[in-house]
Amino acid sequence: MIRPTIRIAMHEPDIAGNVGTILRLAACLDIAVDLIEPMGFAWSDRKLARAGMDYLADAQVARHVDWAAFERTVAGRIVLLTTRGAVRLDAARFAPGDVLLFGAESRGVPDHVHARADLAVTIPLVPGRRSLNVAVAAAIATGEALRQIKGWPGEAR
């Protein structure tokens, strides 16, 4: 039986440690990650390796030279996680094949990427708080998406 799944995508990430943490998350959950370049650090950055630990070798990573190259590979919906999202995470409905897209830590995603998203989702926060760390947001959103699609490793459909 093929397990339903999702993907995580990061648009021009700035911080190697966050990418390493997300790659570790994805390796542990057996989901793929798309990295949309340019990135704000070298792929060989030791912070990436430290955060990813020994899980990096198991991560399914596709690197894309830019947004257009990434967009050509997307078969499912693009679900953008953003502070400007119109749909709360607890009201969003996920489906197998969804790509959970996260923006750069320092600036999110540009307007044309925001406009391209099939769904813009926000994680509800206490009023006055700006945002979560991108790796934390990725873990929360990925967990909810996997719960909905019954996509956790070892889960029968």
mmCIF file of C-alpha atoms in Angstrom, residues 2 14 61 63-64 71 76 78 82 100 102 110 114 122 128 147-149 154:
data_model
loop_
_atom_site.group_PDB
_atom_site.id
_atom_site.type_symbol
_atom_site.label_atom_id
_atom_site.label_comp_id
_atom_site.label_asym_id
_atom_site.label_seq_id
_atom_site.Cartn_x
_atom_site.Cartn_y
_atom_site.Cartn_z
ATOM 1 C CA ILE A 2 1.299 3.439 -0.888
ATOM 2 C CA ASP A 14 17.816 32.393 4.903
ATOM 3 C CA VAL A 61 15.705 16.848 -1.177
ATOM 4 C CA ARG A 63 16.849 21.806 -5.152
ATOM 5 C CA HIS A 64 15.359 24.206 -7.703
ATOM 6 C CA GLU A 71 6.594 25.556 -10.118
ATOM 7 C CA GLY A 76 -0.652 19.057 -6.378
ATOM 8 C CA ILE A 78 0.493 24.774 -3.266
ATOM 9 C CA THR A 82 1.804 32.714 5.884
ATOM 10 C CA LEU A 100 3.304 23.004 2.108
ATOM 11 C CA PHE A 102 7.142 28.275 3.631
ATOM 12 C CA PRO A 110 6.997 37.773 -2.809
ATOM 13 C CA HIS A 114 1.529 34.503 -2.626
ATOM 14 C CA THR A 122 -2.148 30.888 8.912
ATOM 15 C CA GLY A 128 0.348 40.904 19.097
ATOM 16 C CA ARG A 147 -3.202 13.767 10.562
ATOM 17 C CA GLN A 148 -5.882 14.756 8.063
ATOM 18 C CA ILE A 149 -4.655 12.615 5.183
ATOM 19 C CA GLY A 154 2.937 3.262 9.659
#
